[in-house]
CSV table of C-alpha atoms and ligand atoms in Angstrom, one decimal:
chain,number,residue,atom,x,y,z
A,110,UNK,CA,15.3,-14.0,25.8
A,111,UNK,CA,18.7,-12.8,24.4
A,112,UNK,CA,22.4,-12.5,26.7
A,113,UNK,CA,24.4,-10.2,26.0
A,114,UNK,CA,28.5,-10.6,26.8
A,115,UNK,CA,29.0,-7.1,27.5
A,116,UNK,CA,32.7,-6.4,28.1
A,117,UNK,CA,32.7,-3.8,31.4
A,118,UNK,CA,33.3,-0.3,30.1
A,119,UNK,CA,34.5,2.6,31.7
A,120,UNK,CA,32.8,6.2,30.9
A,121,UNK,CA,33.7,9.7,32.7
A,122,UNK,CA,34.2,7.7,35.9
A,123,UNK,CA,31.2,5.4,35.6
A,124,UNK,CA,31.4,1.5,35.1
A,125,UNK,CA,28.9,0.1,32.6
A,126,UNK,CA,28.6,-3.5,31.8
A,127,UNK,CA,27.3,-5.4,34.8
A,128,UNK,CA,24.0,-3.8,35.8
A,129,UNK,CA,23.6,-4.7,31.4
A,130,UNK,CA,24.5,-8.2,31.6
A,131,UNK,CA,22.4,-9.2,33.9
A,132,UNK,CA,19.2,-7.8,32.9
A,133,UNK,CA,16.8,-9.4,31.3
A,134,UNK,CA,15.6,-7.9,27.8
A,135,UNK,CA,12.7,-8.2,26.1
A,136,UNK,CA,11.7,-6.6,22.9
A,137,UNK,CA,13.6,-3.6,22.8
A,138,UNK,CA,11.3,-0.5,22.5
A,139,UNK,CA,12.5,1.1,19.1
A,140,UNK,CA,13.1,-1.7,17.3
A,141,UNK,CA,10.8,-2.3,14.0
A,142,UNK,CA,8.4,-4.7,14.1
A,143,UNK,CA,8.0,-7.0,11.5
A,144,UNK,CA,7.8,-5.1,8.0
A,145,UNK,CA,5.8,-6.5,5.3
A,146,UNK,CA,6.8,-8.4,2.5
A,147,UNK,CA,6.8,-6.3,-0.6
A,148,UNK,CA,4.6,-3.4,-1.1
A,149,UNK,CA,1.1,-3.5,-1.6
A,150,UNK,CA,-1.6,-1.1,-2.2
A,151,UNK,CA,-2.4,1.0,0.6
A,152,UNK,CA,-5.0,3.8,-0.4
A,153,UNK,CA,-7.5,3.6,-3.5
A,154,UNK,CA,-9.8,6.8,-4.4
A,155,UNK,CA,-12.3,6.9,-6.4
A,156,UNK,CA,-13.9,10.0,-6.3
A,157,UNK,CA,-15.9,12.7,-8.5
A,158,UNK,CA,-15.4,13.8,-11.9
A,159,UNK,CA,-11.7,12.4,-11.8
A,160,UNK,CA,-10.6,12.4,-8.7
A,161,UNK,CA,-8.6,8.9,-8.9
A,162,UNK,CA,-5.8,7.9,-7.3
A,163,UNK,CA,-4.2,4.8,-5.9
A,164,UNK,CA,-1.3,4.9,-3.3
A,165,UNK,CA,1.1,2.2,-2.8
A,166,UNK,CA,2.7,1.7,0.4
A,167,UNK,CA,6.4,0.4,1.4
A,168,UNK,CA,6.0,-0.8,4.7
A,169,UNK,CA,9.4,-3.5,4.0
A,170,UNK,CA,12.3,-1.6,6.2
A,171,UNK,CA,14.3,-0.7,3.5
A,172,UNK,CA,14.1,1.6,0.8
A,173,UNK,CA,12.9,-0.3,-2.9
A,174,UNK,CA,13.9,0.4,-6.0
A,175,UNK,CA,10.9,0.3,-8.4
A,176,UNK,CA,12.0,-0.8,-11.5
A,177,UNK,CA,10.2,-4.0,-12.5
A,178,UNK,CA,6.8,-2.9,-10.9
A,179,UNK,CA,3.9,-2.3,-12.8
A,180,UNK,CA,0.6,-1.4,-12.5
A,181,UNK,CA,-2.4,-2.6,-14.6
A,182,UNK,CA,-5.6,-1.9,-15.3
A,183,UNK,CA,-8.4,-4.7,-16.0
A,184,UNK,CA,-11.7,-2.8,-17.0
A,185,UNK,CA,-14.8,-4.1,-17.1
A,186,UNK,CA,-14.4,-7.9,-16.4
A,187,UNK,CA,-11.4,-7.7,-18.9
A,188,UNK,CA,-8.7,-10.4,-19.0
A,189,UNK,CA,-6.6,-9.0,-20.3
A,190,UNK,CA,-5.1,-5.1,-19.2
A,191,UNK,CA,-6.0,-2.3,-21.2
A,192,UNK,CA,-3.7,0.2,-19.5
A,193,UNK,CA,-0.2,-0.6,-17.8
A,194,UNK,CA,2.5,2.0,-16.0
A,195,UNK,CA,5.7,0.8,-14.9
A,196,UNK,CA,7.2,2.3,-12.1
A,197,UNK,CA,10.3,3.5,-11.9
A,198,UNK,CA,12.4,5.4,-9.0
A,199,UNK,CA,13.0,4.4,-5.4
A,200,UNK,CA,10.4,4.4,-2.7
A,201,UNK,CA,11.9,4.9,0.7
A,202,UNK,CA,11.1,3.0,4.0
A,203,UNK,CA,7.7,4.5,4.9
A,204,UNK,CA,6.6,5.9,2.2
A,205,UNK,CA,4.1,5.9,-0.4
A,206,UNK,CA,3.7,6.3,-4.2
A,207,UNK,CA,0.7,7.8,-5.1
A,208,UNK,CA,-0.8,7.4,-9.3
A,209,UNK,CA,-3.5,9.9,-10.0
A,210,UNK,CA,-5.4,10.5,-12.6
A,211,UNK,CA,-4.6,13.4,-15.1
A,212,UNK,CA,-8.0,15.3,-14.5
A,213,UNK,CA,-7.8,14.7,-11.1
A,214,UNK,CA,-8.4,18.0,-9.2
A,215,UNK,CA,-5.2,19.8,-7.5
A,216,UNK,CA,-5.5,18.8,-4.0
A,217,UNK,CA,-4.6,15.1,-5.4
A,218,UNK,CA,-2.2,16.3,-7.9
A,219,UNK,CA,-0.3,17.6,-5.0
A,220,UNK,CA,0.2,14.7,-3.4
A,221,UNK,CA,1.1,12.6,-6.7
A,222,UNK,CA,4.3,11.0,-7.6
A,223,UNK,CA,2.8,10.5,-11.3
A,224,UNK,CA,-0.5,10.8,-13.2
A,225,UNK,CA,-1.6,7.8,-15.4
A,226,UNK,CA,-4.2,6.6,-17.4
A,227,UNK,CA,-4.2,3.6,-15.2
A,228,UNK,CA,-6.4,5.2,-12.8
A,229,UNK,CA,-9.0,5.9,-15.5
A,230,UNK,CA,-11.2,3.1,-13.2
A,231,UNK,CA,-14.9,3.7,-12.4
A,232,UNK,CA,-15.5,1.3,-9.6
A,233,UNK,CA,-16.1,-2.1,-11.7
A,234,UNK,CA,-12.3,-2.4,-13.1
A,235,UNK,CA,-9.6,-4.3,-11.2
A,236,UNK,CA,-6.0,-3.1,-10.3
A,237,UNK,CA,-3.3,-5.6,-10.7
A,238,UNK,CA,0.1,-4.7,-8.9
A,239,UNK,CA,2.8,-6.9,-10.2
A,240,UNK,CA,6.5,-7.2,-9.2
A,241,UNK,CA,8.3,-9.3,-12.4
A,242,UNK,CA,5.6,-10.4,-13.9
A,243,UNK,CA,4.0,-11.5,-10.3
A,244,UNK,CA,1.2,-10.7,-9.1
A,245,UNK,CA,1.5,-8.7,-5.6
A,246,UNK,CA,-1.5,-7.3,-5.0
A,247,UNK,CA,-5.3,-6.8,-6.2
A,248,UNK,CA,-8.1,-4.5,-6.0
A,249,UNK,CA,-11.5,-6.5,-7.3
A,250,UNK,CA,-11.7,-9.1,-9.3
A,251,UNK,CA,-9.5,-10.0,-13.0
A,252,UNK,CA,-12.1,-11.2,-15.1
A,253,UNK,CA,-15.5,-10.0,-13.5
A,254,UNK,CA,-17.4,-7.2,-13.5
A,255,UNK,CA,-19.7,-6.7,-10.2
A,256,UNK,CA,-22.0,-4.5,-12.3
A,257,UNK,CA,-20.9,-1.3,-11.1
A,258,UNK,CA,-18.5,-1.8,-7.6
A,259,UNK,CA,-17.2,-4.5,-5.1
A,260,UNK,CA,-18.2,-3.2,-1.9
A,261,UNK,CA,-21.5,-1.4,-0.4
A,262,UNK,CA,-21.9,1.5,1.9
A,263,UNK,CA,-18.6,3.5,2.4
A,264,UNK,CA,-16.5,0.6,2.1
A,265,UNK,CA,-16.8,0.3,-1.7
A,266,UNK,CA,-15.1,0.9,-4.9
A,267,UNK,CA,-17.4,3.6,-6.6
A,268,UNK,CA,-17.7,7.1,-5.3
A,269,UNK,CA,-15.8,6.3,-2.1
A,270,UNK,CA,-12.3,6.3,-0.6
A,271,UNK,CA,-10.5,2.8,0.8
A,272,UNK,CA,-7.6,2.6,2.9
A,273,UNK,CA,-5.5,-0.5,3.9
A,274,UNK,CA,-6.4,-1.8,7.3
A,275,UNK,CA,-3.8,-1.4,10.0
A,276,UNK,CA,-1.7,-3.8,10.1
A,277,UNK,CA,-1.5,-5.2,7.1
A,278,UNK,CA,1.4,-7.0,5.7
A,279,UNK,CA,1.1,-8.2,2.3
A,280,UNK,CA,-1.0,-7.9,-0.7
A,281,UNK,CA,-3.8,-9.8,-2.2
A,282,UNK,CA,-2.1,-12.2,-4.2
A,283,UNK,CA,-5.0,-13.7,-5.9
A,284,UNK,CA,-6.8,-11.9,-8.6
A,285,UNK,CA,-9.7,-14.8,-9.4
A,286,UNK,CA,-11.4,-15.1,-5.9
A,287,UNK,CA,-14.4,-12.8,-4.7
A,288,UNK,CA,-13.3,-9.4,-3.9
A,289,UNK,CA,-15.0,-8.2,-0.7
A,290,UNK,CA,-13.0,-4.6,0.2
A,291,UNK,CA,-14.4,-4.7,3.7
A,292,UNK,CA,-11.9,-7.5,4.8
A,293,UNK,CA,-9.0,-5.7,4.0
A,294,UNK,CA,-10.3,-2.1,3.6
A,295,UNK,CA,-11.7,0.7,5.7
A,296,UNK,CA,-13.9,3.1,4.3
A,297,UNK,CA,-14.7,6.9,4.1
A,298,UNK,CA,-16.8,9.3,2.1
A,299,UNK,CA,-16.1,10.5,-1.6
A,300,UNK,CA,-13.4,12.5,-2.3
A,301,UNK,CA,-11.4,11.8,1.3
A,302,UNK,CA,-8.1,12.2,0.2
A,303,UNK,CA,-6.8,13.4,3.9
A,304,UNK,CA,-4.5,10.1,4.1
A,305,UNK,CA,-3.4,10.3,1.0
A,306,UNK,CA,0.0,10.6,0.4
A,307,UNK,CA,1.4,9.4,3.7
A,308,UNK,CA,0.2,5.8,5.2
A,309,UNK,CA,0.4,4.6,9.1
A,310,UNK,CA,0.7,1.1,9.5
B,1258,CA,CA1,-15.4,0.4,-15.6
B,1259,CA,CA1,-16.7,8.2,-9.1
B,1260,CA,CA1,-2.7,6.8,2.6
């Protein structure tokens, strides 16, 4: 419950102040809620042919400037990353970044901020979003590869779209444990890319 000391004010005639102090106020309807900590990965597709991309999400409040982000690539149960983009730029409150892949086809192109080799993933590689060095976020596993995906059904890494769940407000900051997509992740069929490019919360 928050008071307000509202000092009475007069407008056109009309007193304002009382009817205000006295009222109780809850939330108050337009206010934020609770943004998330740092960005995190919101959308990964992995498509046909080359239809990769992976969208990142800034769900904070306040616009972030990306230098010091990167992006890696860990293919194949790999240790260690075989491709790396750092981002650069600022990403606004609300919006996403979106990576695609150079052969990607134009429908994802459209929607990308950049194209990158680090997309060049075939549903067995890991993606590794650091802030300075810091791990913020993971898709699969570093260090093991599930054979060909994490995931079954739609809700997998190979030949299917996943998208944050609702709600979400950080990243997966460990890259060692057991990836299982369907905790975290909703699935749709290959080559969705309807949401990418924006993300609701
Ligand atoms: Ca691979
Ligand atoms: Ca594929
Ligand atoms: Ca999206």
């Amino acid at each position: 419950m928050i008071e307000f000391e509202v000092t009475p004010l007069s407008v056109t005639g009309v007193t304002y102040g009382a009817a205000v102090k006295s009222a109780a106020f809850g939330p108050i309807a337009d206010e934020p809620s609770p943004g998330s900590t740092d960005l995190f990965f919101s959308e990964y597709v992995e498509g046909s042919s080359n239809n990769k991309a992976i969208e990142i999400f800034n769900g904070t409040g306040q616009a972030v400037n990306l230098t010091g982000y990167t992006i890696e690539l860990y293919s194949n149960g790999a240790t260690t990353a075989g491709s790396t983009l750092s981002l650069s730029g600022t990403l606004i409150n609300n919006d996403v970044y979106v990576i695609a892949n150079t052969s990607a086809n134009a429908a994802i192109k459209a929607v990308a901020d950049v194209l990158h080799g680090v997309t060049n993933y075939n549903g067995d590689d890991a993606i590794v979003l650091k802030k300075n060095g810091t791990i913020i976020d993971v898709i699969g596993q570093v260090g093991f590869d599930p054979g060909a995906e994490w995931g079954s059904g739609l809700t997998s890494t190979l030949d299917n779209t996943i998208r944050r769940k609702p709600g979400t407000l950080a990243g997966d900051t460990n890259p060692s444990d057991a990836f299982s997509p369907a905790d975290n992740w909703d699935g749709f069929a290959i080559d969705t890319i309807d949401g990418l490019g924006t993300h609701t919360n």
